[in-house]
Amino acid sequence: MRCDVVAVGTELLLGQIVDTNSSWLGEQLSLAGIDSHLQVKVGDNQARIVRALRSALEDADAVIVCGGLGPTHDDITRESIAEVMGAPLELRDDIAQRIESMFTARGRRMPANNLRQAEVPRGAEPIDQRRGTAPGLICPVGDKVVYAVPGVPYEMTEMYERAILPDLLRRAGSAATIRSRVLRTWGESESGLNERLQGVIERLEHEGNPTLAFLASGWEGIKVRLTAKAGTADGAASLLDRWEREVRDQVGDVVFGTDAETMESVVLGMLKDRGLTLGIAESVTGGLVAGRLTNVPGASAVLRGCVVSYASEVKFDVLGVERGPVVTEQAARQMAAGARRVLGADVGLALTGVAGPESQDGVEPGTLCVGIAMPDGTETSSTVRLPGTRDVMRQLSVISALDALRRRIEAGT
Amino acid sequence: MRCDVVAVGTELLLGQIVDTNSSWLGEQLSLAGIDSHLQVKVGDNQARIVRALRSALEDADAVIVCGGLGPTHDDITRESIAEVMGAPLELRDDIAQRIESMFTARGRRMPANNLRQAEVPRGAEPIDQRRGTAPGLICPVGDKVVYAVPGVPYEMTEMYERAILPDLLRRAGSAATIRSRVLRTWGESESGLNERLQGVIERLEHEGNPTLAFLASGWEGIKVRLTAKAGTADGAASLLDRWEREVRDQVGDVVFGTDAETMESVVLGMLKDRGLTLGIAESVTGGLVAGRLTNVPGASAVLRGCVVSYASEVKFDVLGVERGPVVTEQAARQMAAGARRVLGADVGLALTGVAGPESQDGVEPGTLCVGIAMPDGTETSSTVRLPGTRDVMRQLSVISALDALRRRIEAGT
């Protein structure tokens, strides 16, 4: 089964918007075992959309078209598909009424333009709109099919999962349910993970299901993704459970979370479970650690606050660090203790380092010292060397420091 | 002149990497007055790359191929172009020696694989590699042309600007120099800018050069881009100077910077020029303001630090805010004064607000109070209502608060 993608919109060609839809679809299709060999961006021009669709249908069994379903005159995906089908557009009363009622519910009058969104090529089936005003379309072309979805990612992804993927799997004659699980890791290279998982990988290759893939995700670490196929969702889940255990048996120490969990949500959750509050002192990262933690809804139950001690005097005067060099493990421990005390927190986490481009007090760019102060007053510290430009080094510092805290909490309070 | 783009790489189709190269190229081409009507992603498969190139050459005058120039067996862009040209690949000694010397300079031995990067289809011209090991290629196909560049953005952009754009303009018979300038704005909607610039836009449309475009950039504000064409770089620059003045005459109050300037670099520059230091107190943004300021190299000359007072007690105990509701203009002013005092800064900037999803103390999500304390002890405050989800509201708060500080400093210290 091969399903290509056509993204429609002149703004994509002009680089005003980056086409992330086809990347997302490519990943989802490959998870489902469907090839996507060609992905095309084309402008709001009917002749060129029609040509791109015809060309894609020559090689692929299915084509997903994203975008061009809006109400304005340059939204011409419906017309283009109708031309490829050789079918007229027909106004569907039921769709028109639903769109009108969406406007009414918001106390607004529906502009006449929006009626265009109720047009469906004869022989096509609409896909209910749940998040926007534009319905999607399932359009048979001979024994092949063109799917149309809105270009808004939030509307597109929902329609893909609800209507398109099941239809594709049905056409592929596959009754399989596909589920994947991501184990998020930090602290081991891709080749290191590969080596430690060699035995698991060989057994998986032998069995063929689930499959295992590494996804390097920069300063978010490396993801290990298991994808299982089974007759039922429960069957897939139990396969994933079993192989997740196998993977954790080998590399459990570097797995910090699964699926949508992030390092910050995991650390906040661990502290919350233990009834502990957190205070932070940051220098090199300048507020990024606190900024990321506070992006998690509910962070206020754990995080008391943060002192960004960018100037050395703030470290001395506010946090009580001894005067002297400030990129040292001792300074990091004293900053952590200061954060606990000043912010009235149970646990203190501190970062001091050099992001560059220049060295500071003889300390090279890329150096990060992390200090942790625990409720019983014990203070620990560590030093890591991080690569990258200023921005990359700072981002790597954030996740490195949070991972150090995660390990410290796991080691026992 | 039409130049289409083919991005090569199976990882692009699988969604492991988002293709930002063709978006960047699309923007650059349109700035140069060159159409790009079709942009294609294709995997590492010679038959499909050849087919994509042939199909693009049917309609376009030129095609830029990104990626597939590496040293490994799945890098087959060279072979694919040679097939399209009907020409053999020839090993170029001069290129081989240059690649080998790059390895020698790093004290490493060149793997034999890398010799592949010294192969050039007969009749093609290499483009010197300055940033990586892979040279680019200029490959005539009849009276059309295929350009090949590495997929690494940093290598690709340099080759485009140095070798491809001049070659394209020469082929287009254009001796023009194209320059653009971006005026960065905050605080006015796109339709508001459009209305205020109506007279300028009409005159520009009449004259045809420079052109003016609005680029909505989310929480970075709206960019107004002027693009001028002239016989010389000086001629283009003087056209841009003249029309920048015309634009500023109408909307100068919302222009905060030009080209690569950001709100944070502008605010830091204004403070530095006046010999003032800054202290911050953040609540709703949780460290994001300090995090962005400290991403500017040299921020330490201005920024003393920041107190992220996420818990109300930190506002009361550390910053000296009066006990009571904490999302008020009074609390914002007291936080700003507290930041000045605690951090030993000349100027204090404070943010308190509700990001949501829930209301807090009866204050609705989207509410932001900004407080500013100046060196003479005067304190001012303002309240804005911001749209969006939690993350968007927080990012909009960062730029809104920095813009308030920018305006306050301009109004006179």
mmCIF file of C-alpha atoms in Angstrom, chain B residues 143-389:
data_model
loop_
_atom_site.group_PDB
_atom_site.id
_atom_site.type_symbol
_atom_site.label_atom_id
_atom_site.label_comp_id
_atom_site.label_asym_id
_atom_site.label_seq_id
_atom_site.Cartn_x
_atom_site.Cartn_y
_atom_site.Cartn_z
ATOM 1 C CA ASP B 143 18.871 24.956 -21.906
ATOM 2 C CA LYS B 144 17.742 24.233 -18.333
ATOM 3 C CA VAL B 145 19.761 23.578 -15.207
ATOM 4 C CA VAL B 146 19.816 21.368 -12.109
ATOM 5 C CA TYR B 147 21.645 22.629 -9.018
ATOM 6 C CA ALA B 148 22.651 20.182 -6.295
ATOM 7 C CA VAL B 149 23.372 21.335 -2.739
ATOM 8 C CA PRO B 150 23.958 19.439 0.532
ATOM 9 C CA GLY B 151 20.947 18.946 2.808
ATOM 10 C CA VAL B 152 22.689 20.503 5.824
ATOM 11 C CA PRO B 153 20.966 23.933 6.071
ATOM 12 C CA TYR B 154 24.158 25.733 7.053
ATOM 13 C CA GLU B 155 25.983 24.419 3.966
ATOM 14 C CA MET B 156 22.980 24.774 1.662
ATOM 15 C CA THR B 157 22.214 28.442 2.419
ATOM 16 C CA GLU B 158 25.834 29.493 1.898
ATOM 17 C CA MET B 159 26.042 27.782 -1.515
ATOM 18 C CA TYR B 160 22.687 29.188 -2.579
ATOM 19 C CA GLU B 161 23.710 32.756 -1.841
ATOM 20 C CA ARG B 162 27.231 32.491 -3.190
ATOM 21 C CA ALA B 163 26.740 30.427 -6.350
ATOM 22 C CA ILE B 164 23.150 29.531 -7.211
ATOM 23 C CA LEU B 165 21.311 32.839 -6.910
ATOM 24 C CA PRO B 166 23.883 34.720 -9.060
ATOM 25 C CA ASP B 167 23.721 31.943 -11.669
ATOM 26 C CA LEU B 168 19.911 32.014 -11.666
ATOM 27 C CA LEU B 169 19.820 35.800 -12.047
ATOM 28 C CA ARG B 170 22.359 35.613 -14.887
ATOM 29 C CA ARG B 171 20.197 33.031 -16.654
ATOM 30 C CA ALA B 172 17.125 35.189 -16.088
ATOM 31 C CA GLY B 173 19.019 37.979 -17.872
ATOM 32 C CA SER B 174 18.696 40.143 -14.789
ATOM 33 C CA ALA B 175 21.627 42.301 -13.786
ATOM 34 C CA ALA B 176 19.629 43.529 -10.825
ATOM 35 C CA THR B 177 20.798 43.465 -7.235
ATOM 36 C CA ILE B 178 18.041 42.545 -4.812
ATOM 37 C CA ARG B 179 18.084 43.665 -1.197
ATOM 38 C CA SER B 180 15.437 43.491 1.462
ATOM 39 C CA ARG B 181 14.940 45.083 4.829
ATOM 40 C CA VAL B 182 12.598 43.958 7.551
ATOM 41 C CA LEU B 183 10.966 46.413 9.954
ATOM 42 C CA ARG B 184 9.849 44.549 13.059
ATOM 43 C CA THR B 185 6.632 45.722 14.697
ATOM 44 C CA TRP B 186 4.693 44.976 17.853
ATOM 45 C CA GLY B 187 1.356 46.283 19.059
ATOM 46 C CA GLU B 188 -0.670 46.682 15.864
ATOM 47 C CA SER B 189 -2.715 44.105 13.934
ATOM 48 C CA GLU B 190 -2.000 43.271 10.307
ATOM 49 C CA SER B 191 -5.179 45.025 9.181
ATOM 50 C CA GLY B 192 -4.288 48.025 11.359
ATOM 51 C CA LEU B 193 -0.835 48.265 9.791
ATOM 52 C CA ASN B 194 -2.394 47.865 6.380
ATOM 53 C CA GLU B 195 -4.773 50.753 7.021
ATOM 54 C CA ARG B 196 -2.115 53.072 8.387
ATOM 55 C CA LEU B 197 0.210 52.267 5.471
ATOM 56 C CA GLN B 198 -2.501 52.517 2.789
ATOM 57 C CA GLY B 199 -1.007 55.666 1.214
ATOM 58 C CA VAL B 200 2.527 54.224 1.172
ATOM 59 C CA ILE B 201 1.273 50.922 -0.270
ATOM 60 C CA GLU B 202 -0.588 52.726 -3.078
ATOM 61 C CA ARG B 203 2.461 54.745 -4.021
ATOM 62 C CA LEU B 204 4.666 51.634 -3.922
ATOM 63 C CA GLU B 205 2.220 49.737 -6.117
ATOM 64 C CA HIS B 206 2.330 52.630 -8.565
ATOM 65 C CA GLU B 207 6.141 52.711 -8.633
ATOM 66 C CA GLY B 208 6.554 48.917 -8.524
ATOM 67 C CA ASN B 209 9.875 49.027 -6.631
ATOM 68 C CA PRO B 210 10.471 48.347 -3.786
ATOM 69 C CA THR B 211 7.701 45.911 -2.919
ATOM 70 C CA LEU B 212 6.170 45.730 0.550
ATOM 71 C CA ALA B 213 4.913 42.595 2.293
ATOM 72 C CA PHE B 214 3.516 41.832 5.744
ATOM 73 C CA LEU B 215 4.786 38.671 7.422
ATOM 74 C CA ALA B 216 2.752 37.673 10.465
ATOM 75 C CA SER B 217 5.194 35.986 12.834
ATOM 76 C CA GLY B 218 3.049 34.977 15.795
ATOM 77 C CA TRP B 219 4.483 35.989 19.113
ATOM 78 C CA GLU B 220 7.388 37.687 17.336
ATOM 79 C CA GLY B 221 5.019 40.326 15.992
ATOM 80 C CA ILE B 222 4.397 41.357 12.376
ATOM 81 C CA LYS B 223 7.281 42.020 10.024
ATOM 82 C CA VAL B 224 7.044 44.645 7.288
ATOM 83 C CA ARG B 225 9.458 43.642 4.535
ATOM 84 C CA LEU B 226 10.652 46.024 1.832
ATOM 85 C CA THR B 227 12.407 44.418 -1.156
ATOM 86 C CA ALA B 228 14.233 46.687 -3.612
ATOM 87 C CA LYS B 229 15.780 45.963 -6.989
ATOM 88 C CA ALA B 230 18.484 48.219 -8.431
ATOM 89 C CA GLY B 231 21.567 48.189 -10.644
ATOM 90 C CA THR B 232 23.896 48.297 -7.657
ATOM 91 C CA ALA B 233 23.840 47.380 -3.977
ATOM 92 C CA ASP B 234 24.145 51.073 -3.098
ATOM 93 C CA GLY B 235 21.193 51.923 -5.309
ATOM 94 C CA ALA B 236 19.075 49.243 -3.610
ATOM 95 C CA ALA B 237 20.172 50.427 -0.163
ATOM 96 C CA SER B 238 19.242 54.037 -0.867
ATOM 97 C CA LEU B 239 15.809 52.964 -2.149
ATOM 98 C CA LEU B 240 15.333 50.981 1.074
ATOM 99 C CA ASP B 241 16.505 53.922 3.214
ATOM 100 C CA ARG B 242 13.991 56.240 1.553
ATOM 101 C CA TRP B 243 11.021 53.904 1.903
ATOM 102 C CA GLU B 244 11.947 52.840 5.413
ATOM 103 C CA ARG B 245 11.566 56.523 6.356
ATOM 104 C CA GLU B 246 8.167 56.637 4.624
ATOM 105 C CA VAL B 247 6.989 53.564 6.529
ATOM 106 C CA ARG B 248 8.339 54.863 9.835
ATOM 107 C CA ASP B 249 6.568 58.198 9.272
ATOM 108 C CA GLN B 250 3.260 56.284 9.405
ATOM 109 C CA VAL B 251 3.885 53.482 11.913
ATOM 110 C CA GLY B 252 7.160 54.411 13.604
ATOM 111 C CA ASP B 253 5.672 53.979 17.075
ATOM 112 C CA VAL B 254 5.218 50.224 16.600
ATOM 113 C CA VAL B 255 8.549 49.566 14.865
ATOM 114 C CA PHE B 256 10.946 48.201 17.459
ATOM 115 C CA GLY B 257 13.835 47.057 15.270
ATOM 116 C CA THR B 258 15.142 46.083 11.854
ATOM 117 C CA ASP B 259 16.334 42.850 10.237
ATOM 118 C CA ALA B 260 18.005 40.522 12.763
ATOM 119 C CA GLU B 261 17.181 42.663 15.801
ATOM 120 C CA THR B 262 14.846 41.092 18.332
ATOM 121 C CA MET B 263 12.796 42.704 21.069
ATOM 122 C CA GLU B 264 15.257 41.405 23.655
ATOM 123 C CA SER B 265 18.372 42.597 21.800
ATOM 124 C CA VAL B 266 16.766 46.024 21.310
ATOM 125 C CA VAL B 267 15.802 46.436 24.975
ATOM 126 C CA LEU B 268 19.218 45.264 26.179
ATOM 127 C CA GLY B 269 20.881 47.693 23.735
ATOM 128 C CA MET B 270 18.779 50.650 24.947
ATOM 129 C CA LEU B 271 19.621 49.904 28.582
ATOM 130 C CA LYS B 272 23.309 49.403 27.814
ATOM 131 C CA ASP B 273 23.480 52.710 25.905
ATOM 132 C CA ARG B 274 22.074 54.469 28.957
ATOM 133 C CA GLY B 275 24.369 52.633 31.377
ATOM 134 C CA LEU B 276 21.412 51.050 33.195
ATOM 135 C CA THR B 277 21.166 47.576 34.723
ATOM 136 C CA LEU B 278 17.958 45.506 34.822
ATOM 137 C CA GLY B 279 16.335 43.275 37.416
ATOM 138 C CA ILE B 280 13.260 41.181 36.675
ATOM 139 C CA ALA B 281 10.446 39.657 38.708
ATOM 140 C CA GLU B 282 8.315 37.125 36.864
ATOM 141 C CA SER B 283 5.348 35.092 37.917
ATOM 142 C CA VAL B 284 3.102 33.999 35.025
ATOM 143 C CA THR B 285 6.031 33.660 32.588
ATOM 144 C CA GLY B 286 8.055 31.685 35.139
ATOM 145 C CA GLY B 287 11.533 32.645 33.874
ATOM 146 C CA LEU B 288 10.879 33.006 30.147
ATOM 147 C CA VAL B 289 11.681 36.743 30.089
ATOM 148 C CA ALA B 290 15.062 36.199 31.748
ATOM 149 C CA GLY B 291 15.625 33.102 29.615
ATOM 150 C CA ARG B 292 15.194 35.069 26.400
ATOM 151 C CA LEU B 293 17.277 38.028 27.513
ATOM 152 C CA THR B 294 20.139 35.754 28.565
ATOM 153 C CA ASN B 295 20.159 34.111 25.148
ATOM 154 C CA VAL B 296 21.622 37.363 23.790
ATOM 155 C CA PRO B 297 25.435 37.222 24.064
ATOM 156 C CA GLY B 298 26.617 40.061 26.278
ATOM 157 C CA ALA B 299 23.382 40.208 28.298
ATOM 158 C CA SER B 300 25.453 40.059 31.471
ATOM 159 C CA ALA B 301 26.485 43.713 30.986
ATOM 160 C CA VAL B 302 22.857 44.706 31.669
ATOM 161 C CA LEU B 303 20.938 41.916 33.382
ATOM 162 C CA ARG B 304 21.554 41.491 37.115
ATOM 163 C CA GLY B 305 19.124 38.637 37.501
ATOM 164 C CA CYS B 306 15.528 37.648 38.045
ATOM 165 C CA VAL B 307 13.275 36.440 40.814
ATOM 166 C CA VAL B 308 10.699 33.949 39.569
ATOM 167 C CA SER B 309 8.096 34.397 42.296
ATOM 168 C CA TYR B 310 5.806 31.550 41.335
ATOM 169 C CA ALA B 311 4.407 31.018 44.829
ATOM 170 C CA SER B 312 2.635 34.038 46.363
ATOM 171 C CA GLU B 313 4.781 33.757 49.513
ATOM 172 C CA VAL B 314 7.891 34.410 47.413
ATOM 173 C CA LYS B 315 6.252 37.605 46.203
ATOM 174 C CA PHE B 316 5.491 38.636 49.791
ATOM 175 C CA ASP B 317 8.650 37.411 51.544
ATOM 176 C CA VAL B 318 11.355 37.978 48.927
ATOM 177 C CA LEU B 319 10.013 40.852 46.834
ATOM 178 C CA GLY B 320 8.085 42.691 49.554
ATOM 179 C CA VAL B 321 4.685 42.663 47.852
ATOM 180 C CA GLU B 322 1.838 43.497 50.262
ATOM 181 C CA ARG B 323 -0.221 40.425 51.217
ATOM 182 C CA GLY B 324 -3.410 40.274 49.141
ATOM 183 C CA PRO B 325 -4.379 39.496 45.521
ATOM 184 C CA VAL B 326 -1.263 39.008 43.380
ATOM 185 C CA VAL B 327 -2.575 39.572 39.847
ATOM 186 C CA THR B 328 -3.070 43.335 40.128
ATOM 187 C CA GLU B 329 -1.241 46.389 38.850
ATOM 188 C CA GLN B 330 -0.302 47.256 42.410
ATOM 189 C CA ALA B 331 1.340 43.858 42.907
ATOM 190 C CA ALA B 332 3.158 44.297 39.579
ATOM 191 C CA ARG B 333 4.546 47.681 40.678
ATOM 192 C CA GLN B 334 5.645 46.280 44.027
ATOM 193 C CA MET B 335 7.266 43.299 42.324
ATOM 194 C CA ALA B 336 9.185 45.663 40.016
ATOM 195 C CA ALA B 337 10.355 47.743 42.965
ATOM 196 C CA GLY B 338 11.298 44.537 44.794
ATOM 197 C CA ALA B 339 13.308 43.263 41.814
ATOM 198 C CA ARG B 340 15.245 46.565 41.695
ATOM 199 C CA ARG B 341 16.010 46.378 45.397
ATOM 200 C CA VAL B 342 16.744 42.660 45.836
ATOM 201 C CA LEU B 343 18.820 42.350 42.674
ATOM 202 C CA GLY B 344 20.564 45.703 43.034
ATOM 203 C CA ALA B 345 19.405 46.914 39.612
ATOM 204 C CA ASP B 346 18.667 50.384 38.210
ATOM 205 C CA VAL B 347 15.454 49.338 36.461
ATOM 206 C CA GLY B 348 12.893 46.761 37.606
ATOM 207 C CA LEU B 349 10.486 44.922 35.267
ATOM 208 C CA ALA B 350 7.719 42.712 36.642
ATOM 209 C CA LEU B 351 5.066 40.412 35.186
ATOM 210 C CA THR B 352 2.117 38.868 37.001
ATOM 211 C CA GLY B 353 -0.854 37.270 35.281
ATOM 212 C CA VAL B 354 -2.961 34.208 34.641
ATOM 213 C CA ALA B 355 -1.950 31.804 31.857
ATOM 214 C CA GLY B 356 -4.787 29.390 32.518
ATOM 215 C CA PRO B 357 -6.339 27.053 31.796
ATOM 216 C CA GLU B 358 -8.202 28.041 35.006
ATOM 217 C CA SER B 359 -8.957 31.489 36.445
ATOM 218 C CA GLN B 360 -7.048 32.529 39.559
ATOM 219 C CA ASP B 361 -8.552 34.637 42.393
ATOM 220 C CA GLY B 362 -11.348 35.621 40.015
ATOM 221 C CA VAL B 363 -8.920 36.887 37.380
ATOM 222 C CA GLU B 364 -9.479 35.415 33.918
ATOM 223 C CA PRO B 365 -6.796 33.553 31.907
ATOM 224 C CA GLY B 366 -5.092 35.894 29.452
ATOM 225 C CA THR B 367 -4.713 38.753 31.928
ATOM 226 C CA LEU B 368 -1.211 40.228 32.220
ATOM 227 C CA CYS B 369 -0.142 43.050 34.569
ATOM 228 C CA VAL B 370 3.236 44.654 33.858
ATOM 229 C CA GLY B 371 5.068 46.800 36.411
ATOM 230 C CA ILE B 372 8.114 48.984 35.752
ATOM 231 C CA ALA B 373 10.291 50.690 38.386
ATOM 232 C CA MET B 374 12.688 53.345 37.104
ATOM 233 C CA PRO B 375 15.981 54.590 38.605
ATOM 234 C CA ASP B 376 14.307 57.701 40.046
ATOM 235 C CA GLY B 377 11.891 55.523 41.979
ATOM 236 C CA THR B 378 8.835 56.147 39.785
ATOM 237 C CA GLU B 379 6.679 53.076 39.283
ATOM 238 C CA THR B 380 4.225 52.534 36.436
ATOM 239 C CA SER B 381 1.971 49.669 35.493
ATOM 240 C CA SER B 382 -0.402 48.488 32.794
ATOM 241 C CA THR B 383 -2.784 45.614 32.120
ATOM 242 C CA VAL B 384 -3.236 43.777 28.837
ATOM 243 C CA ARG B 385 -5.567 40.984 27.755
ATOM 244 C CA LEU B 386 -3.828 38.337 25.691
ATOM 245 C CA PRO B 387 -5.351 35.502 23.633
ATOM 246 C CA GLY B 388 -4.257 31.921 23.240
ATOM 247 C CA THR B 389 -3.493 28.748 25.062
#
